[in-house]
């Protein structure tokens, strides 16, 4: 068998590596990491056919210029870490000068982590306004056995973290809908926050907003001060559904009238829809089980699929 020539070996070393399943965050990003791989592979094959390595120079895996990019990972540095509940943290990242990520509403970005030599990617939605200058903030729940969580838990101020994006998002126009009904479970609150803030910040936008946040207990509600501020606006109502609280008596009185115990079931969903001031357009974000349940309850309540958006 003829030994591989040095030239062949050089080219093989330059061949892009196919991503592993753990590297795909499963959020339907465009381009997905597999799309990026296909593009790089085609570029490699073209360069190899022409025996011209300079054609690979455009290949950039990551950059340090702090411009968010969907194709490549960019380095951002952690400027603060705040623990919100026993397993949920708010991380703030620095943007150079007064630059902004310029995200549209509800867009997510993808984080890359390496744990025990295995690369993992996950999608998160920044909770800071899309036009926030000089920083962005992300809400992250850490799981005991989660690979990415093990990596995230090591973060401290000054650490450098790699993100790419943005992807997805909810195509919102002011006053397009009479009322937005937001059904969020846990960190599913994240994409709802920028949308809420963009509407309350815009005096011309008279959309009614009803947010339903589902959490296990009162202590596990994230961002309480921010939500309390938002609830003061004339067009915003916020309800909480606490699956593991048995009585409302232990809650501060200001929360008692807009909190329900138990789960967000079909009956409660109908009650909330009937209390909406206009026919709602519904936004849903939670685990896949939560999203499926909500879609079912909405159908039962007569809300058509074209009046829903699932993050």
mmCIF file of C-alpha atoms in Angstrom, residues 52 69 73 79 95 100 130 139 173 188 203 260:
data_model
loop_
_atom_site.group_PDB
_atom_site.id
_atom_site.type_symbol
_atom_site.label_atom_id
_atom_site.label_comp_id
_atom_site.label_asym_id
_atom_site.label_seq_id
_atom_site.Cartn_x
_atom_site.Cartn_y
_atom_site.Cartn_z
ATOM 1 C CA UNK A 52 -4.238 26.285 -3.000
ATOM 2 C CA UNK A 69 -21.644 36.768 14.335
ATOM 3 C CA UNK A 73 -17.772 32.363 17.923
ATOM 4 C CA UNK A 79 -18.325 41.435 34.070
ATOM 5 C CA UNK A 95 -19.348 44.959 25.196
ATOM 6 C CA UNK A 100 -24.789 46.995 21.581
ATOM 7 C CA UNK A 130 -31.592 44.450 22.557
ATOM 8 C CA UNK A 139 -30.317 34.257 32.776
ATOM 9 C CA UNK A 173 -44.284 45.374 15.432
ATOM 10 C CA UNK A 188 -38.668 30.646 29.712
ATOM 11 C CA UNK A 203 -45.263 55.451 24.717
ATOM 12 C CA UNK A 260 -52.362 30.790 41.810
#
